[in-house]
């Protein structure tokens, strides 16, 4: 008898760590986590962790003999800045990795005779605003607008949304003649900010980096201009979004891919909030041409009405609550600062 589990890929990343903490508290869930890296020691014992590669098809061939995947949170990806340095590797991990896993989900659904939920975090990187004037004009972008990504990561995410939709609606295993039931669902996240982990390889990272550097008492040179604006979200809301979407009754979903957002801030406003919490923060602005170009192509805000309407999405943390109740106290504590 195979063991029923929730699979989390990219589990050692920022979203993965936060998701493991929440899911491990819920009863009746066995977690199987996968990442190239080990989990941090404080998460030991909360899941069965496999250190491995999502491109390793032999590994999955072994895992499916032992485990029955009920739900898959496929978080593994190379983020936007890192993907620009290694576009082909990014394509392999972000696209081929997702395709491998969709195939696994399809086979699993046939074996179990029930659907497998496939939850996929997408990103504001799927959007490509043509210039700053239009970015400021269309500042509440809807899901089907401006789908012209300018980065490898954005292209990968947009294509994987389509791949997931294809597997969910059209893919058939003609050879086996048994129905495939992949229940693909995706959220497009804004820049995420965690109090407990620091991101690596992203381009929205200037927000969290500014905060963590200030709390550590280190100077920080922000790599985008002061007027740069994108949407952000506190990590607990990101986890809530994934779980709410996963739990939503299928018949209530009018789409498979949803925008979710919380608050939009300019880099200067971000700095003001950081200085209000850590008055000795040394923050300067030293824009990097490439990274600035990426963030300028991302929307200033997202329209998340469909998620609110279909599955009751609502962020718990607006900008004040995110800084005052989640980010500042937890980050200060992490680095032994009083606020
Ligand atoms: C990145 O900066 O690449 C990510 C994202 C916005 O998806 N944080």
Short mmCIF file of C-alpha atoms and ligand atoms in Angstrom, two decimals:
data_model
loop_
_atom_site.label_atom_id
_atom_site.label_comp_id
_atom_site.label_asym_id
_atom_site.label_seq_id
_atom_site.Cartn_x
_atom_site.Cartn_y
_atom_site.Cartn_z
CA UNK A 1 0.00 0.00 0.00
CA UNK A 2 1.54 3.31 -1.06
CA UNK A 3 1.70 6.10 1.48
CA UNK A 4 -0.56 9.09 0.79
CA UNK A 5 1.49 12.31 0.97
CA UNK A 6 1.58 15.96 0.04
CA UNK A 7 4.67 16.58 -2.09
CA UNK A 8 6.48 19.93 -1.85
CA UNK A 9 9.28 20.58 -4.34
CA UNK A 10 11.76 23.42 -3.79
CA UNK A 11 11.00 22.84 -0.14
CA UNK A 12 14.16 24.48 1.20
CA UNK A 13 13.29 27.78 -0.50
CA UNK A 14 11.48 30.69 1.12
CA UNK A 15 7.90 29.67 0.32
CA UNK A 16 8.69 26.02 0.97
CA UNK A 17 9.96 26.61 4.48
CA UNK A 18 6.93 28.71 5.38
CA UNK A 19 4.54 26.18 3.83
CA UNK A 20 6.11 23.24 5.70
CA UNK A 21 5.63 25.03 9.02
CA UNK A 22 1.92 25.61 8.37
CA UNK A 23 1.12 22.25 6.77
CA UNK A 24 2.96 20.26 9.43
CA UNK A 25 0.59 21.67 12.05
CA UNK A 26 -2.49 20.42 10.24
CA UNK A 27 -3.61 16.91 11.28
CA UNK A 28 -3.66 13.95 8.86
CA UNK A 29 -1.06 15.29 6.46
CA UNK A 30 2.17 13.44 5.73
CA UNK A 31 4.65 15.69 3.96
CA UNK A 32 7.25 14.54 1.47
CA UNK A 33 9.68 17.35 0.68
CA UNK A 34 12.21 17.54 -2.12
CA UNK A 35 15.04 19.98 -2.69
CA UNK A 36 18.62 20.02 -3.95
CA UNK A 37 19.52 21.30 -0.49
CA UNK A 38 18.83 19.93 2.99
CA UNK A 39 16.10 21.60 5.02
CA UNK A 40 17.26 23.92 7.80
CA UNK A 41 17.73 22.04 11.06
CA UNK A 42 14.68 23.62 12.71
CA UNK A 43 12.41 21.94 10.12
CA UNK A 44 13.85 18.47 10.71
CA UNK A 45 11.22 15.95 11.61
CA UNK A 46 8.34 17.91 10.05
CA UNK A 47 8.55 16.01 6.77
CA UNK A 48 10.29 13.13 5.05
CA UNK A 49 12.94 15.06 3.17
CA UNK A 50 14.59 13.84 -0.02
CA UNK A 51 17.68 15.68 -1.22
CA UNK A 52 17.40 15.38 -4.97
CA UNK A 53 16.80 16.99 -8.32
CA UNK A 54 13.40 17.51 -9.95
CA UNK A 55 15.08 16.67 -13.26
CA UNK A 56 15.96 13.20 -11.97
CA UNK A 57 13.31 10.98 -13.57
CA UNK A 58 14.78 7.84 -11.93
CA UNK A 59 14.21 9.41 -8.54
CA UNK A 60 10.53 9.98 -9.35
CA UNK A 61 10.19 6.46 -10.77
CA UNK A 62 11.28 5.23 -7.32
CA UNK A 63 9.17 7.70 -5.33
CA UNK A 64 5.91 6.80 -7.05
CA UNK A 65 6.29 3.15 -6.09
CA UNK A 66 6.33 4.18 -2.43
CA UNK A 67 4.15 7.29 -2.31
CA UNK A 68 0.72 8.33 -3.52
CA UNK A 69 0.77 12.09 -4.19
CA UNK A 70 -2.50 13.61 -3.15
CA UNK A 71 -1.44 17.22 -3.72
CA UNK A 72 1.76 18.61 -5.23
CA UNK A 73 3.05 22.09 -4.38
CA UNK A 74 5.60 22.58 -7.11
CA UNK A 75 7.75 25.43 -5.82
CA UNK A 76 11.17 24.57 -7.26
CA UNK A 77 12.45 27.27 -9.64
CA UNK A 78 15.38 29.50 -10.49
CA UNK A 79 14.23 33.08 -9.84
CA UNK A 80 14.41 35.98 -12.25
CA UNK A 81 17.89 37.46 -11.75
CA UNK A 82 19.55 34.07 -11.44
CA UNK A 83 17.72 32.86 -14.54
CA UNK A 84 19.15 35.76 -16.59
CA UNK A 85 22.66 34.59 -15.69
CA UNK A 86 21.91 30.96 -16.60
CA UNK A 87 18.94 31.02 -19.02
CA UNK A 88 19.36 27.48 -20.32
CA UNK A 89 19.69 26.00 -16.86
CA UNK A 90 16.64 28.05 -15.84
CA UNK A 91 14.69 26.62 -18.75
CA UNK A 92 15.66 23.09 -17.75
CA UNK A 93 14.73 23.53 -14.11
CA UNK A 94 11.70 25.78 -14.54
CA UNK A 95 10.15 24.21 -17.63
CA UNK A 96 11.50 20.65 -17.95
CA UNK A 97 11.21 20.22 -14.17
CA UNK A 98 7.56 21.28 -14.29
CA UNK A 99 6.83 19.06 -17.27
CA UNK A 100 8.38 16.06 -15.46
CA UNK A 101 6.22 16.71 -12.47
CA UNK A 102 3.03 17.24 -14.47
CA UNK A 103 3.69 13.86 -16.08
CA UNK A 104 4.17 12.31 -12.65
CA UNK A 105 0.89 13.91 -11.51
CA UNK A 106 -0.91 12.56 -14.59
CA UNK A 107 0.36 9.02 -13.98
CA UNK A 108 -0.45 9.23 -10.30
CA UNK A 109 -4.01 10.33 -11.04
CA UNK A 110 -4.44 7.32 -13.30
CA UNK A 111 -3.09 4.96 -10.67
CA UNK A 112 -5.24 6.29 -7.87
CA UNK A 113 -8.34 6.85 -10.00
CA UNK A 114 -8.70 10.27 -8.41
CA UNK A 115 -7.44 13.70 -9.26
CA UNK A 116 -4.06 15.00 -8.10
CA UNK A 117 -3.99 18.67 -7.15
CA UNK A 118 -1.06 20.51 -8.69
CA UNK A 119 -0.47 23.91 -7.09
CA UNK A 120 1.93 26.17 -8.94
CA UNK A 121 3.25 29.55 -7.81
CA UNK A 122 3.56 31.87 -10.78
CA UNK A 123 4.67 35.48 -10.66
CA UNK A 124 4.29 39.11 -11.68
CA UNK A 125 7.23 38.26 -13.95
CA UNK A 126 4.74 36.91 -16.53
CA UNK A 127 3.82 40.53 -17.26
CA UNK A 128 5.83 42.84 -19.47
CA UNK A 129 4.79 46.48 -19.31
CA UNK A 130 6.06 48.24 -22.44
CA UNK A 131 7.11 51.48 -20.71
CA UNK A 132 6.81 53.39 -17.45
CA UNK A 133 3.97 55.58 -18.70
CA UNK A 134 1.78 52.54 -19.42
CA UNK A 135 2.95 50.86 -16.21
CA UNK A 136 1.60 53.84 -14.22
CA UNK A 137 -1.55 54.08 -16.34
CA UNK A 138 -2.49 50.36 -16.17
CA UNK A 139 -1.62 49.96 -12.53
CA UNK A 140 -4.13 47.23 -11.71
CA UNK A 141 -3.24 44.63 -14.31
CA UNK A 142 -5.72 41.82 -14.95
CA UNK A 143 -4.66 38.23 -15.64
CA UNK A 144 -4.99 38.37 -19.42
CA UNK A 145 -3.35 41.76 -19.94
CA UNK A 146 0.29 42.48 -20.86
CA UNK A 147 1.36 38.82 -20.93
CA UNK A 148 4.66 39.72 -22.62
CA UNK A 149 7.43 38.69 -20.20
CA UNK A 150 10.91 40.06 -20.79
CA UNK A 151 12.85 37.55 -18.67
CA UNK A 152 13.60 33.83 -19.04
CA UNK A 153 11.94 33.27 -15.66
CA UNK A 154 8.81 35.18 -16.74
CA UNK A 155 8.64 33.22 -20.02
CA UNK A 156 9.08 29.96 -18.08
CA UNK A 157 6.32 30.81 -15.61
CA UNK A 158 3.86 31.88 -18.31
CA UNK A 159 4.53 28.77 -20.37
CA UNK A 160 4.22 26.49 -17.33
CA UNK A 161 0.85 28.05 -16.53
CA UNK A 162 -0.19 27.00 -20.03
CA UNK A 163 1.36 23.56 -19.67
CA UNK A 164 -0.52 23.04 -16.41
CA UNK A 165 -3.74 24.16 -18.06
CA UNK A 166 -3.09 21.76 -20.94
CA UNK A 167 -2.51 18.85 -18.54
CA UNK A 168 -5.62 19.79 -16.63
CA UNK A 169 -7.95 20.17 -19.59
CA UNK A 170 -6.63 18.41 -22.67
CA UNK A 171 -3.82 15.95 -21.95
CA UNK A 172 -4.72 12.32 -22.54
CA UNK A 173 -2.63 9.20 -22.14
CA UNK A 174 -3.92 7.62 -25.31
CA UNK A 175 -1.81 4.50 -24.78
CA UNK A 176 -3.40 3.66 -21.43
CA UNK A 177 -6.99 4.68 -22.09
CA UNK A 178 -7.48 5.61 -18.43
CA UNK A 179 -8.61 9.14 -17.53
CA UNK A 180 -5.99 11.66 -16.44
CA UNK A 181 -7.11 14.00 -13.66
CA UNK A 182 -4.56 16.71 -13.00
CA UNK A 183 -6.23 19.51 -11.07
CA UNK A 184 -3.84 22.36 -11.88
CA UNK A 185 -4.21 25.68 -10.05
CA UNK A 186 -1.85 28.64 -10.00
CA UNK A 187 -1.40 32.01 -8.28
CA UNK A 188 0.67 34.86 -9.65
CA UNK A 189 2.56 36.26 -6.70
CA UNK A 190 3.97 39.76 -6.30
CA UNK A 191 7.35 40.21 -4.55
CA UNK A 192 7.26 38.17 -1.35
CA UNK A 193 8.78 39.31 1.92
CA UNK A 194 9.60 36.91 4.72
CA UNK A 195 10.74 37.83 8.20
CA UNK A 196 12.54 34.52 8.63
CA UNK A 197 14.38 33.89 5.36
CA UNK A 198 16.25 36.04 2.85
CA UNK A 199 15.56 35.47 -0.84
CA UNK A 200 18.25 34.55 -3.36
CA UNK A 201 18.31 35.16 -7.07
CA UNK A 202 15.13 37.23 -7.38
CA UNK A 203 14.71 40.79 -8.61
CA UNK A 204 12.07 41.87 -6.09
CA UNK A 205 14.71 41.03 -3.47
CA UNK A 206 15.65 44.68 -2.87
CA UNK A 207 12.67 45.04 -0.51
CA UNK A 208 13.50 42.18 1.85
CA UNK A 209 17.26 42.80 1.49
CA UNK A 210 16.81 46.42 2.61
CA UNK A 211 14.92 45.32 5.71
CA UNK A 212 17.21 42.49 6.72
CA UNK A 213 20.35 44.63 6.16
CA UNK A 214 18.91 47.44 8.31
CA UNK A 215 18.10 45.04 11.14
CA UNK A 216 21.61 43.60 10.94
CA UNK A 217 23.10 47.12 11.06
CA UNK A 218 24.65 46.70 7.60
CA UNK A 219 24.65 49.38 4.85
CA UNK A 220 22.51 48.56 1.80
CA UNK A 221 22.74 49.89 -1.76
CA UNK A 222 19.34 49.36 -3.38
CA UNK A 223 19.69 48.19 -6.99
CA UNK A 224 16.61 50.06 -8.30
CA UNK A 225 15.61 53.75 -8.46
CA UNK A 226 13.64 55.36 -5.63
CA UNK A 227 10.48 55.75 -7.76
CA UNK A 228 10.40 52.04 -8.72
CA UNK A 229 7.08 50.50 -7.79
CA UNK A 230 5.85 46.90 -7.69
CA UNK A 231 3.37 44.97 -5.56
CA UNK A 232 4.49 43.01 -2.49
CA UNK A 233 3.06 40.51 -0.05
CA UNK A 234 4.04 39.22 3.39
CA UNK A 235 4.97 35.53 3.39
CA UNK A 236 2.12 34.33 5.66
CA UNK A 237 -0.36 35.68 3.10
CA UNK A 238 1.46 33.85 0.30
CA UNK A 239 1.06 30.56 2.18
CA UNK A 240 -2.60 31.37 2.86
CA UNK A 241 -3.14 32.02 -0.85
CA UNK A 242 -1.66 28.65 -1.84
CA UNK A 243 -3.68 26.77 0.75
CA UNK A 244 -6.97 28.59 0.07
CA UNK A 245 -6.64 28.00 -3.65
CA UNK A 246 -5.81 24.32 -3.04
CA UNK A 247 -8.89 23.91 -0.82
CA UNK A 248 -11.36 25.78 -3.05
CA UNK A 249 -14.12 23.64 -4.59
CA UNK A 250 -13.24 23.12 -8.22
CA UNK A 251 -16.66 24.27 -9.46
CA UNK A 252 -16.08 27.70 -7.91
CA UNK A 253 -12.97 28.32 -9.99
CA UNK A 254 -13.65 30.35 -13.10
CA UNK A 255 -9.94 30.30 -14.06
CA UNK A 256 -6.88 28.15 -13.39
CA UNK A 257 -4.48 31.09 -12.90
CA UNK A 258 -5.19 33.93 -10.47
CA UNK A 259 -3.52 37.20 -9.52
CA UNK A 260 -3.10 37.77 -5.79
CA UNK A 261 -1.65 40.86 -4.20
CA UNK A 262 -1.44 42.82 -1.00
CA UNK A 263 0.19 46.30 -1.25
CA UNK A 264 2.26 48.31 -3.73
CA UNK A 265 5.18 50.43 -2.55
CA UNK A 266 7.91 52.46 -4.21
CA UNK A 267 11.48 51.69 -3.20
CA UNK A 268 11.60 55.15 -1.50
CA UNK A 269 8.45 54.32 0.51
CA UNK A 270 9.97 50.97 1.42
CA UNK A 271 13.07 52.79 2.68
CA UNK A 272 10.92 55.21 4.74
CA UNK A 273 9.23 52.30 6.49
CA UNK A 274 12.56 50.59 7.14
CA UNK A 275 14.04 53.80 8.59
CA UNK A 276 10.96 54.31 10.78
CA UNK A 277 11.69 50.90 12.32
CA UNK A 278 15.51 51.03 12.26
CA UNK A 279 16.49 54.73 12.36
CA UNK A 280 20.22 53.99 11.99
CA UNK A 281 19.66 52.15 8.65
CA UNK A 282 22.12 53.21 5.93
CA UNK A 283 20.24 52.84 2.64
CA UNK A 284 21.44 54.32 -0.63
CA UNK A 285 20.24 53.87 -4.21
CA UNK A 286 22.59 52.49 -6.85
CA UNK A 287 20.44 51.27 -9.75
CA UNK A 288 21.68 48.33 -11.78
CA UNK A 289 20.66 48.74 -15.41
CA UNK A 290 19.59 45.14 -16.03
CA UNK A 291 17.76 44.57 -12.77
CA UNK A 292 16.09 48.00 -13.06
CA UNK A 293 14.87 47.04 -16.53
CA UNK A 294 13.33 43.84 -15.18
CA UNK A 295 11.48 45.56 -12.34
CA UNK A 296 10.31 48.38 -14.65
CA UNK A 297 8.70 45.72 -16.87
CA UNK A 298 6.69 44.35 -13.93
CA UNK A 299 3.32 45.92 -13.13
CA UNK A 300 2.81 48.54 -10.41
CA UNK A 301 -0.15 46.58 -9.08
CA UNK A 302 -2.37 43.60 -9.76
CA UNK A 303 -6.12 43.27 -10.03
CA UNK A 304 -6.99 40.26 -7.84
CA UNK A 305 -10.78 40.54 -8.04
CA UNK A 306 -11.19 37.07 -9.57
CA UNK A 307 -9.39 35.41 -6.62
CA UNK A 308 -11.43 37.46 -4.14
CA UNK A 309 -14.67 36.53 -5.85
CA UNK A 310 -14.02 32.84 -6.62
CA UNK A 311 -12.25 31.58 -3.51
CA UNK A 312 -12.49 34.35 -0.95
CA UNK A 313 -8.90 35.58 -1.27
CA UNK A 314 -8.09 38.46 1.05
CA UNK A 315 -4.65 39.30 2.42
CA UNK A 316 -4.49 39.47 6.21
CA UNK A 317 -1.50 41.85 6.07
CA UNK A 318 -1.92 45.28 4.51
CA UNK A 319 1.22 47.41 4.41
CA UNK A 320 0.90 48.73 7.99
CA UNK A 321 0.16 45.37 9.52
CA UNK A 322 2.85 43.66 7.43
CA UNK A 323 5.55 46.00 8.73
CA UNK A 324 4.26 46.63 12.25
CA UNK A 325 3.04 43.18 13.25
CA UNK A 326 4.96 40.71 11.10
CA UNK A 327 8.15 42.01 9.50
CA UNK A 328 9.69 44.47 11.94
CA UNK A 329 9.17 42.59 15.23
CA UNK A 330 10.23 39.21 13.82
CA UNK A 331 13.24 40.54 11.90
CA UNK A 332 14.37 42.62 14.89
CA UNK A 333 14.14 39.55 17.10
CA UNK A 334 16.02 37.44 14.59
CA UNK A 335 19.03 39.79 14.68
CA UNK A 336 18.75 40.60 18.39
CA UNK A 337 17.52 44.18 17.90
CA UNK A 338 15.00 46.02 20.06
CA UNK A 339 12.38 48.14 18.31
C1 LIG B 1 11.73 37.27 -8.42
O1 LIG B 1 12.10 38.41 -8.07
O2 LIG B 1 12.23 36.64 -9.34
C2 LIG B 1 10.57 36.67 -7.69
C3 LIG B 1 9.28 36.96 -8.38
C4 LIG B 1 8.76 38.34 -8.41
O3 LIG B 1 8.68 36.06 -8.88
N1 LIG B 1 10.53 37.15 -6.34
#
